[in-house]
Amino acid sequence: MFLMPVYVMVVNSLKPLDEIRSGNLMSLPLTWTLEPWRTAWSTAQIGVQPTGLKPYFINSFLLVVPSVVISTLIGALNGYILTQYRFRGAHLLFAAMLFSVFIPYQIVLIPMAKTLGVLGLAGTVKGLVFVNVVYGIGFTTLFFRNYYDAFPGELIRSARMDGAGFFGVWCRILLPNSTPIIVVTVIWQFTNIWNEFLFGASFSDYSSYPLTVALNNLVNSSTGVKEYNVHFAGAFIAALPTLVVYLMSGKYFVRGLMAGSVKG
Amino acid sequence: MRAGALPRLLISPSALLVLVCVYGFIAFTFYLSFTPSTLMPQYEWAGAVSYTRLLSLENWSVSLSNLQVFAGMYILCALALGLGLAILIDQKIRAESAFRSIFLYPMALSFIVTGTAWKWLLDPGVGLERTVHSLGWEGFSFSWIKDSDLAIYCVVIAAVWQTAGFVMAMFLAGLRGVDTEQINAARVDGAKAWQIYLRIVIPQLGPVFVSAFVILAHMAVKSYDLVIALTNGGPGRSTWLPSVFMYQYSFTRNEMAVGAASSVLMLLAIAAVVLPYLYSEMKKVKHGG
């Protein structure tokens, strides 16, 4: 039951179109073909040109990699400061970041569109990186704060005795011991940003669409004959990177989800 | 340690970004909802006109009642299925981790992919209905997605499929933390497995229920991608949710103030659920819990 949708996607992406129309979705292909994959990847019509999903796949990578790196670094830094240093308003700041995780993004769409316009980032991948970093700060800070909160304080105190400064403690004590939470944060941010749709649909144009938006255009706006097999192949291409990450790091992924389930 | 200049300096960009891009933007949208903005933002004060207009729009009341059906069914089914799967996996079955992976993997997919896959599965012309027909059961009918009274349940099915594994993971973590002494005592007294779950285990899962409920409820209000990919709001407007309404009115119908007003109401709905929850969690943190 749980595997059916993916089974259906894979099986039907390997069939010629008339076999889908005459047969049923559950049966294995009579003639196996990679043509739908080729079409979805490089010739399907999405924008003005029949480019396939390839340029959008690249867009998604150009979007995801910097967004994940930047937001993870910011989260690690914030988590460090919020747990090791006391200053007025720290609690309030953390609470404000925490609540930002839950806001419906509809409430920031209009002003963000205007802001990106003013900054000259409207319709660019850079603009989307900015947006995803901003709204990722809450998640990444939460992860690192909770992790560093449970970190043995003696280690940090003794490093300070030895004269380690702000960056000394961070780079030599905290970061080398942060691998589990870094992995969790990276997986979490990677899946979230790769799968993100609303910002992509609102702030990008034909040249900067992420893959989710391109896939939706392919599936929903194609005129004429519905090429189910191409759509299935496209959907699977869009799902592949996060599935690979998930399969490679299943254990961490579960832990990441648990951390995502918020313990203040 | 008290923060000197450097830590303060380093955290201030984040603080500023959150302050401006979250709270500043919320304030901006809030203000917009009291202006006569249409295609472009306008800044003169118009009072609550757009709210009265919003509440009189049939598209809005349809979106709201769809959300009620969707959120209610989605939260209920995801909780029930998640708990069921967690209890199933908790039985020390063989290949536990394989099952866990199978239940969880939909979480790795985007709602657009999920929507695309289920769109064809639920389409009577190509999907399940055709498959059952070709197996010989000609009278079988499953065309909910084409039926404006039932299409919203298709969104529920796909959404539950996507998140049930996540809820399962939360419950599983909760189950593993349950006090085993009581269970052993009950077992000695000859209690049946289902009695143990009903009387001892599930009552201890209260906090997990609350967390899962808060997360599912806020996801239900935010849901947008799945509807767009699965039904695009149709047939008619039978799967419109407030999120779809907001996008339509803000960006394609040139009624920005009404769109802004609708997003303010969405935020208030989420805040009503999330703020009390966060408040109690923060209190636990302060008291070192």
Coordinates of C-alpha atoms in Angstrom, one line a residue:
Chain A
M1 CA 0.0 0.0 0.0
F2 CA 2.8 2.4 0.9
L3 CA 5.0 1.4 -2.0
M4 CA 2.2 1.6 -4.6
P5 CA 2.6 5.2 -5.8
V6 CA 6.4 4.8 -6.4
Y7 CA 5.9 1.4 -8.0
V8 CA 3.3 2.9 -10.3
M9 CA 5.6 5.8 -11.1
V10 CA 8.6 3.6 -12.0
V11 CA 6.7 1.0 -13.9
N12 CA 4.7 3.4 -16.0
S13 CA 7.7 5.6 -16.8
L14 CA 9.2 2.6 -18.6
K15 CA 6.1 2.0 -20.9
P16 CA 5.3 3.4 -24.3
L17 CA 2.2 5.7 -24.1
D18 CA -0.3 3.4 -25.9
E19 CA 0.5 0.6 -23.4
I20 CA -0.6 2.9 -20.5
R21 CA -3.8 3.8 -22.4
S22 CA -4.7 0.2 -23.3
G23 CA -3.3 -1.7 -20.3
N24 CA -3.5 -0.9 -16.6
L25 CA -1.2 1.0 -14.3
M26 CA -0.2 -2.0 -12.2
S27 CA 1.1 -4.3 -14.9
L28 CA 4.7 -4.5 -15.9
P29 CA 5.7 -3.1 -19.3
L30 CA 5.4 -5.4 -22.3
T31 CA 7.9 -3.3 -24.2
W32 CA 10.5 -1.7 -22.0
T33 CA 11.6 1.7 -23.1
L34 CA 13.7 4.6 -21.7
E35 CA 12.2 7.1 -24.1
P36 CA 9.9 8.7 -21.6
W37 CA 12.9 9.4 -19.3
R38 CA 14.9 10.9 -22.2
T39 CA 11.9 13.1 -23.2
A40 CA 11.3 14.2 -19.6
W41 CA 15.0 15.0 -19.1
S42 CA 15.9 16.8 -22.3
T43 CA 13.0 17.5 -24.7
A44 CA 9.7 18.0 -22.9
Q45 CA 8.2 21.5 -23.3
I46 CA 8.2 23.4 -20.1
G47 CA 9.1 27.0 -20.8
V48 CA 9.1 28.5 -24.3
Q49 CA 11.8 26.1 -25.4
P50 CA 11.5 22.3 -25.4
T51 CA 14.4 21.9 -22.9
G52 CA 13.1 19.1 -20.7
L53 CA 13.7 19.2 -16.9
K54 CA 17.5 19.3 -17.2
P55 CA 18.0 23.1 -16.7
Y56 CA 15.5 23.1 -13.8
F57 CA 17.3 20.2 -12.2
I58 CA 20.5 22.3 -12.4
N59 CA 18.6 25.3 -11.0
S60 CA 17.5 23.3 -8.1
F61 CA 21.1 22.3 -7.3
L62 CA 22.3 25.9 -7.7
L63 CA 19.5 26.8 -5.3
V64 CA 19.9 24.0 -2.7
V65 CA 23.6 23.8 -2.2
P66 CA 24.3 27.4 -1.2
S67 CA 21.0 27.6 0.8
V68 CA 21.9 24.5 2.8
V69 CA 25.5 25.5 3.4
I70 CA 24.7 29.1 4.5
S71 CA 21.7 28.3 6.6
T72 CA 23.5 25.4 8.4
L73 CA 26.5 27.7 9.2
I74 CA 24.2 30.4 10.5
G75 CA 22.3 27.8 12.6
A76 CA 25.5 26.5 14.1
L77 CA 26.7 30.0 14.9
N78 CA 23.4 31.0 16.5
G79 CA 23.1 27.7 18.4
Y80 CA 26.6 28.3 19.8
I81 CA 25.9 31.9 20.9
L82 CA 22.5 31.2 22.3
T83 CA 23.7 28.3 24.5
Q84 CA 27.2 29.6 25.6
Y85 CA 26.6 33.3 26.0
R86 CA 24.0 35.3 28.0
F87 CA 22.6 38.6 26.8
R88 CA 19.4 40.4 27.3
G89 CA 16.6 39.3 25.0
A90 CA 18.2 36.0 24.2
H91 CA 15.2 34.0 25.2
L92 CA 12.9 36.3 23.3
L93 CA 15.1 36.1 20.2
F94 CA 15.0 32.3 20.3
A95 CA 11.2 32.3 20.8
A96 CA 10.9 34.6 17.9
M97 CA 13.0 32.3 15.7
L98 CA 11.1 29.3 16.9
F99 CA 7.7 30.8 16.0
S100 CA 9.0 31.7 12.5
V101 CA 9.2 28.0 11.8
F102 CA 5.4 27.8 12.0
I103 CA 4.2 30.8 10.1
P104 CA 2.2 30.3 6.9
Y105 CA 4.5 31.6 4.2
Q106 CA 1.4 33.2 2.6
I107 CA 1.8 36.1 5.1
V108 CA 5.2 37.1 3.8
L109 CA 4.7 36.5 0.1
I110 CA 3.6 40.1 -0.9
P111 CA 6.3 42.0 1.0
M112 CA 9.0 39.5 0.0
A113 CA 8.1 39.9 -3.7
K114 CA 8.5 43.6 -3.3
T115 CA 11.7 43.3 -1.4
L116 CA 13.3 41.0 -4.0
G117 CA 12.2 43.5 -6.6
V118 CA 13.9 46.4 -4.8
L119 CA 17.1 44.3 -4.3
G120 CA 17.1 43.4 -8.0
L121 CA 16.8 39.7 -7.1
A122 CA 13.3 39.0 -8.5
G123 CA 13.2 36.1 -10.8
T124 CA 16.7 34.9 -10.0
V125 CA 18.1 31.8 -8.3
K126 CA 20.0 34.1 -6.0
G127 CA 16.8 35.6 -4.8
L128 CA 15.4 32.1 -4.0
V129 CA 18.6 31.3 -2.1
F130 CA 18.1 34.4 0.0
V131 CA 14.5 33.5 0.7
N132 CA 15.3 29.9 1.7
V133 CA 18.1 31.0 3.9
V134 CA 16.0 33.5 5.7
Y135 CA 13.2 31.1 6.5
G136 CA 15.6 28.3 7.2
I137 CA 17.3 30.2 10.1
G138 CA 14.5 29.1 12.5
F139 CA 14.9 25.4 11.8
T140 CA 18.7 25.3 11.8
T141 CA 19.1 27.5 14.9
L142 CA 16.6 25.2 16.7
F143 CA 18.5 22.1 15.8
F144 CA 21.9 23.4 16.9
R145 CA 20.6 25.1 20.0
N146 CA 19.1 21.9 21.3
Y147 CA 22.2 19.9 20.4
Y148 CA 24.6 22.3 22.0
D149 CA 22.4 22.7 25.1
A150 CA 23.2 19.1 26.0
F151 CA 26.9 19.5 25.3
P152 CA 29.2 18.9 28.3
G153 CA 30.1 22.4 29.7
E154 CA 33.4 21.3 31.4
L155 CA 35.0 20.8 27.9
I156 CA 34.2 24.4 27.0
R157 CA 35.2 25.8 30.4
S158 CA 38.6 24.1 30.3
A159 CA 39.2 25.2 26.7
R160 CA 38.5 28.8 27.9
M161 CA 41.0 28.3 30.8
D162 CA 43.5 27.3 28.2
G163 CA 42.9 30.7 26.5
A164 CA 40.7 29.7 23.6
G165 CA 38.7 32.6 22.4
F166 CA 35.3 32.8 20.7
F167 CA 36.3 31.1 17.5
G168 CA 38.8 28.8 19.2
V169 CA 36.0 27.2 21.3
W170 CA 33.7 27.0 18.3
C171 CA 36.2 25.5 15.8
R172 CA 38.2 23.3 18.1
I173 CA 35.6 22.0 20.6
L174 CA 32.1 22.4 19.3
L175 CA 32.3 21.9 15.5
P176 CA 34.4 18.7 15.6
N177 CA 31.8 17.2 17.9
S178 CA 28.8 18.4 15.8
T179 CA 28.8 15.8 13.0
P180 CA 25.5 14.2 14.0
I181 CA 23.6 17.4 14.2
I182 CA 25.3 18.8 11.0
V183 CA 24.1 15.7 9.1
V184 CA 20.6 16.0 10.5
T185 CA 20.4 19.7 9.6
V186 CA 21.8 19.3 6.1
I187 CA 19.4 16.4 5.3
W188 CA 16.5 18.4 6.7
Q189 CA 17.3 21.6 4.8
F190 CA 18.2 19.7 1.7
T191 CA 14.8 17.9 1.5
N192 CA 12.9 21.0 2.5
I193 CA 14.5 23.3 0.0
W194 CA 14.6 20.7 -2.8
N195 CA 10.9 20.1 -2.3
E196 CA 9.9 23.7 -1.8
F197 CA 7.2 25.0 -4.2
L198 CA 5.4 28.1 -3.0
F199 CA 8.5 30.4 -3.1
G200 CA 9.6 28.9 -6.4
A201 CA 6.2 29.5 -7.9
S202 CA 6.0 33.1 -6.6
F203 CA 9.5 34.5 -7.0
S204 CA 11.0 32.8 -10.1
D205 CA 10.5 32.9 -13.8
Y206 CA 11.3 30.6 -16.8
S207 CA 15.0 31.0 -16.3
S208 CA 15.1 30.3 -12.6
Y209 CA 12.3 27.8 -11.9
P210 CA 13.3 25.1 -9.4
L211 CA 12.5 21.6 -10.4
T212 CA 9.2 21.3 -8.4
V213 CA 7.7 24.3 -10.3
A214 CA 8.9 23.0 -13.7
L215 CA 7.4 19.5 -13.0
N216 CA 4.1 21.0 -12.0
N217 CA 4.1 23.1 -15.2
L218 CA 5.0 20.0 -17.3
V219 CA 2.2 17.9 -15.7
N220 CA -0.5 20.5 -15.5
S221 CA -0.2 22.8 -18.4
S222 CA 0.8 20.5 -21.3
T223 CA -1.8 20.8 -24.0
G224 CA -2.9 18.0 -26.3
V225 CA -2.2 14.4 -25.5
K226 CA -1.3 13.7 -21.9
E227 CA 2.0 11.9 -21.9
Y228 CA 1.5 10.0 -18.7
N229 CA 4.8 8.1 -19.1
V230 CA 6.8 11.3 -19.4
H231 CA 5.0 12.8 -16.4
F232 CA 5.8 9.7 -14.3
A233 CA 9.5 9.8 -15.4
G234 CA 9.6 13.5 -14.6
A235 CA 8.1 13.0 -11.2
F236 CA 10.6 10.3 -10.5
I237 CA 13.5 12.5 -11.6
A238 CA 12.3 15.2 -9.2
A239 CA 12.0 12.7 -6.4
L240 CA 15.4 11.0 -7.0
P241 CA 17.9 13.2 -5.1
T242 CA 15.9 13.3 -1.9
L243 CA 15.2 9.6 -2.1
V244 CA 18.9 8.9 -2.5
V245 CA 19.7 11.0 0.4
Y246 CA 17.0 9.3 2.4
L247 CA 18.1 5.8 1.5
M248 CA 21.8 6.6 2.2
S249 CA 21.1 8.1 5.6
G250 CA 17.9 6.5 6.8
K251 CA 18.9 6.4 10.4
Y252 CA 19.9 10.1 10.5
F253 CA 16.8 11.0 8.5
V254 CA 14.6 9.5 11.2
R255 CA 16.6 11.3 13.9
G256 CA 16.2 14.5 11.9
L257 CA 12.5 14.1 11.7
M258 CA 12.4 13.5 15.4
A259 CA 14.4 16.7 16.1
G260 CA 12.0 18.4 13.8
S261 CA 9.2 17.4 16.0
V262 CA 10.3 20.2 18.3
K263 CA 11.3 20.0 21.9
G264 CA 11.6 23.7 22.7
Chain B
M1 CA 29.4 33.6 30.1
R2 CA 28.1 37.1 29.5
A3 CA 28.2 38.0 25.8
G4 CA 30.8 40.5 24.8
A5 CA 30.7 42.5 21.6
L6 CA 31.7 39.7 19.2
P7 CA 28.9 37.2 19.9
R8 CA 26.4 40.1 19.9
L9 CA 27.7 41.3 16.6
L10 CA 27.7 37.8 15.0
I11 CA 24.1 37.0 16.0
S12 CA 22.7 40.4 15.0
P13 CA 22.4 39.7 11.2
S14 CA 20.2 36.7 12.0
A15 CA 18.2 38.7 14.5
L16 CA 17.8 41.5 12.0
L17 CA 16.8 39.2 9.2
V18 CA 14.2 37.4 11.3
L19 CA 12.9 40.7 12.7
V20 CA 12.5 42.3 9.3
C21 CA 11.6 39.3 7.0
V22 CA 9.4 37.6 9.5
Y23 CA 7.9 40.1 11.8
G24 CA 8.4 43.2 9.7
F25 CA 6.8 41.5 6.7
I26 CA 3.9 40.2 8.9
A27 CA 3.3 43.8 10.0
F28 CA 3.5 45.0 6.3
T29 CA 0.9 42.4 5.2
F30 CA -1.3 43.3 8.2
Y31 CA -1.2 46.9 7.2
L32 CA -1.8 46.1 3.5
S33 CA -5.0 44.2 4.5
F34 CA -6.4 47.6 5.7
T35 CA -5.6 49.4 2.5
P36 CA -7.4 49.5 -0.9
S37 CA -4.5 47.6 -2.6
T38 CA -5.4 45.9 -5.9
L39 CA -2.8 45.1 -8.4
M40 CA 0.0 47.0 -6.6
P41 CA 0.3 47.9 -3.0
Q42 CA -1.4 51.2 -2.0
Y43 CA -0.8 52.8 1.3
E44 CA -3.8 54.9 2.2
W45 CA -5.9 53.6 5.1
A46 CA -9.2 52.0 4.2
G47 CA -10.3 50.5 7.4
A48 CA -11.6 46.9 7.6
V49 CA -13.2 47.0 4.1
S50 CA -11.2 44.1 2.8
Y51 CA -12.2 42.0 5.8
T52 CA -15.9 42.6 5.3
R53 CA -15.4 41.9 1.6
L54 CA -13.5 38.7 2.4
L55 CA -16.1 37.4 4.8
S56 CA -18.8 38.0 2.2
L57 CA -17.0 36.1 -0.6
E58 CA -18.4 32.7 -1.4
N59 CA -14.9 31.6 -2.5
W60 CA -13.7 32.3 1.0
S61 CA -16.5 30.5 2.8
V62 CA -16.0 27.5 0.4
S63 CA -12.3 27.5 1.2
L64 CA -13.0 27.6 4.9
S65 CA -15.4 24.7 4.9
N66 CA -13.1 22.7 2.7
L67 CA -10.3 23.4 5.2
Q68 CA -12.5 22.2 8.0
V69 CA -13.2 18.9 6.2
F70 CA -9.6 18.5 5.1
A71 CA -8.0 19.4 8.4
G72 CA -10.4 17.3 10.5
M73 CA -10.0 14.2 8.4
Y74 CA -6.3 14.6 7.8
I75 CA -5.4 15.1 11.4
L76 CA -7.6 12.3 12.6
C77 CA -6.5 9.8 10.0
A78 CA -2.8 10.7 10.2
L79 CA -2.9 10.3 14.0
A80 CA -4.8 7.0 13.9
L81 CA -2.7 5.5 11.1
G82 CA 0.6 6.8 12.7
L83 CA -0.3 5.3 16.1
G84 CA -1.4 2.1 14.5
L85 CA 1.8 1.7 12.5
A86 CA 3.9 2.6 15.5
I87 CA 2.2 -0.1 17.7
L88 CA 2.6 -2.6 14.9
I89 CA 6.3 -1.9 14.6
D90 CA 6.7 -1.9 18.3
Q91 CA 5.8 -5.6 18.4
K92 CA 9.4 -6.5 17.8
I93 CA 8.6 -7.7 14.4
R94 CA 11.2 -9.0 12.0
A95 CA 12.7 -6.5 9.5
E96 CA 11.6 -3.6 11.7
S97 CA 13.9 -1.1 10.1
A98 CA 12.8 -2.1 6.6
F99 CA 9.2 -1.4 7.5
R100 CA 10.1 1.8 9.2
S101 CA 11.9 2.9 6.0
I102 CA 8.9 2.0 3.8
F103 CA 6.5 4.0 6.0
L104 CA 8.8 7.0 6.2
Y105 CA 10.0 7.4 2.7
P106 CA 7.0 9.4 1.4
M107 CA 8.3 12.1 3.7
A108 CA 11.3 12.5 1.5
L109 CA 9.2 13.3 -1.5
S110 CA 7.8 16.7 -2.4
F111 CA 4.1 17.3 -2.3
I112 CA 4.3 18.1 -6.0
V113 CA 5.6 14.6 -6.7
T114 CA 3.1 13.0 -4.3
G115 CA 0.3 15.0 -6.0
T116 CA 1.4 14.0 -9.5
A117 CA 1.6 10.3 -8.6
W118 CA -1.8 10.2 -6.8
K119 CA -3.4 12.4 -9.5
W120 CA -3.0 9.5 -11.9
L121 CA -3.7 6.8 -9.4
L122 CA -7.0 8.4 -8.5
D123 CA -8.0 9.3 -12.1
P124 CA -10.7 7.0 -13.1
G125 CA -9.5 7.1 -16.8
V126 CA -6.1 5.7 -16.1
G127 CA -5.7 4.7 -12.4
L128 CA -7.2 2.4 -9.8
E129 CA -10.7 2.3 -11.3
R130 CA -9.4 1.2 -14.7
T131 CA -7.1 -1.4 -13.1
V132 CA -9.9 -3.0 -11.2
H133 CA -12.1 -3.0 -14.3
S134 CA -9.4 -4.8 -16.2
L135 CA -9.2 -7.4 -13.5
G136 CA -12.8 -8.2 -14.3
W137 CA -14.8 -6.3 -11.8
E138 CA -16.6 -4.0 -14.2
G139 CA -19.0 -2.5 -11.7
F140 CA -16.2 -1.0 -9.5
S141 CA -16.3 2.8 -9.4
F142 CA -13.8 5.1 -7.8
S143 CA -14.0 8.6 -9.3
W144 CA -13.8 10.8 -6.2
I145 CA -11.3 13.1 -7.8
K146 CA -13.9 14.1 -10.5
D147 CA -16.7 14.5 -8.0
S148 CA -16.9 18.0 -6.4
D149 CA -18.3 16.6 -3.2
L150 CA -15.6 13.9 -2.7
A151 CA -12.5 15.4 -4.3
I152 CA -11.4 16.9 -1.0
Y153 CA -11.1 13.4 0.4
C154 CA -8.6 12.6 -2.4
V155 CA -6.4 15.4 -1.0
V156 CA -6.8 13.8 2.4
I157 CA -5.7 10.4 1.1
A158 CA -2.5 11.8 -0.5
A159 CA -1.7 14.0 2.5
V160 CA -2.1 11.1 5.0
W161 CA 0.0 8.9 2.8
Q162 CA 2.8 11.5 2.9
T163 CA 2.8 12.2 6.6
A164 CA 1.6 9.0 8.4
G165 CA 5.2 7.7 8.5
F166 CA 6.3 10.9 10.2
V167 CA 3.6 10.6 12.9
M168 CA 4.6 7.0 13.3
A169 CA 8.2 8.0 14.0
M170 CA 7.0 10.4 16.7
F171 CA 4.8 7.8 18.3
L172 CA 7.5 5.2 18.1
A173 CA 9.9 7.5 20.0
G174 CA 7.2 8.0 22.5
L175 CA 6.5 4.2 22.9
R176 CA 10.1 3.5 23.5
G177 CA 10.1 6.0 26.3
V178 CA 7.1 4.4 28.1
D179 CA 7.8 3.2 31.6
T180 CA 8.2 -0.6 31.4
E181 CA 7.7 -1.4 35.0
Q182 CA 4.0 -0.8 34.9
I183 CA 3.7 -2.9 31.7
N184 CA 5.5 -5.8 33.3
A185 CA 3.4 -5.6 36.4
A186 CA 0.2 -5.6 34.2
R187 CA 1.6 -8.5 32.3
V188 CA 2.1 -10.5 35.5
D189 CA -1.5 -9.7 36.4
G190 CA -2.5 -11.4 33.1
A191 CA -3.5 -8.3 31.1
K192 CA -3.9 -8.8 27.4
A193 CA -1.7 -6.8 25.0
W194 CA -4.5 -4.6 23.8
Q195 CA -5.5 -3.8 27.4
I196 CA -2.0 -2.8 28.2
Y197 CA -1.9 -0.4 25.2
L198 CA -5.3 1.0 26.0
R199 CA -4.9 1.5 29.7
I200 CA -1.2 2.0 30.3
V201 CA 0.7 2.9 27.1
I202 CA -1.6 5.3 25.2
P203 CA -2.4 7.5 28.2
Q204 CA 1.3 8.1 28.6
L205 CA 1.6 9.3 25.1
G206 CA -0.3 12.5 25.8
P207 CA 2.6 14.9 25.1
V208 CA 3.3 13.1 21.7
F209 CA -0.4 13.5 20.8
V210 CA -0.1 17.2 21.5
S211 CA 3.1 17.7 19.5
A212 CA 1.7 15.6 16.6
F213 CA -1.5 17.5 16.6
V214 CA 0.2 20.9 16.6
I215 CA 2.4 19.9 13.7
L216 CA -0.4 18.4 11.6
A217 CA -2.7 21.3 12.3
H218 CA -0.2 23.9 11.1
M219 CA 0.6 21.7 8.1
A220 CA -3.1 21.5 7.2
V221 CA -3.5 25.3 7.3
K222 CA -0.4 25.8 5.2
S223 CA -1.2 23.1 2.6
Y224 CA -0.8 24.4 -0.9
D225 CA 1.6 22.4 -3.1
L226 CA -0.4 19.2 -2.8
V227 CA -3.7 20.7 -3.8
I228 CA -2.1 22.5 -6.7
A229 CA -0.4 19.3 -8.0
L230 CA -3.3 17.0 -7.3
T231 CA -6.5 18.9 -8.3
N232 CA -5.4 22.5 -8.9
G233 CA -8.3 23.5 -6.6
G234 CA -10.9 21.7 -8.8
P235 CA -13.3 20.4 -9.8
G236 CA -14.8 23.8 -9.7
R237 CA -13.5 25.2 -6.4
S238 CA -14.2 22.0 -4.5
T239 CA -10.6 21.7 -3.2
W240 CA -9.9 25.3 -2.7
L241 CA -8.2 25.9 0.7
P242 CA -7.4 29.4 2.2
S243 CA -3.9 29.0 0.8
V244 CA -5.2 28.6 -2.7
F245 CA -7.6 31.5 -2.1
M246 CA -4.8 33.8 -0.9
Y247 CA -2.6 33.1 -4.0
Q248 CA -5.5 33.6 -6.4
Y249 CA -6.7 36.9 -4.9
S250 CA -3.2 38.3 -4.3
F251 CA -1.6 37.5 -7.6
T252 CA -4.1 36.6 -10.3
R253 CA -7.3 38.4 -9.4
N254 CA -5.6 41.7 -8.4
E255 CA -7.3 42.0 -5.0
M256 CA -4.2 42.2 -3.0
A257 CA -5.8 43.7 0.1
V258 CA -8.3 40.8 0.2
G259 CA -5.5 38.3 -0.3
A260 CA -3.5 40.0 2.5
A261 CA -6.5 39.8 4.8
S262 CA -6.9 36.1 4.1
S263 CA -3.3 35.4 5.0
V264 CA -3.7 37.4 8.2
L265 CA -6.6 35.1 9.2
M266 CA -4.4 32.0 8.3
L267 CA -1.7 33.3 10.6
L268 CA -4.1 33.9 13.4
A269 CA -5.5 30.4 13.0
I270 CA -2.0 28.9 13.3
A271 CA -1.0 31.2 16.1
A272 CA -4.0 30.1 18.1
V273 CA -2.8 26.5 18.0
V274 CA 1.0 27.0 18.0
L275 CA 1.6 29.8 20.5
P276 CA 0.1 28.1 23.6
Y277 CA 2.2 25.0 22.7
L278 CA 5.4 27.0 22.2
Y279 CA 4.7 28.9 25.4
S280 CA 4.5 25.7 27.5
E281 CA 7.6 24.2 25.8
M282 CA 9.6 27.4 26.5
K283 CA 8.5 27.3 30.1
K284 CA 9.9 23.7 30.4
V285 CA 13.2 24.9 28.9
K286 CA 13.5 27.8 31.3
H287 CA 12.9 25.5 34.2
G288 CA 15.6 23.2 32.9
G289 CA 13.2 20.5 32.0

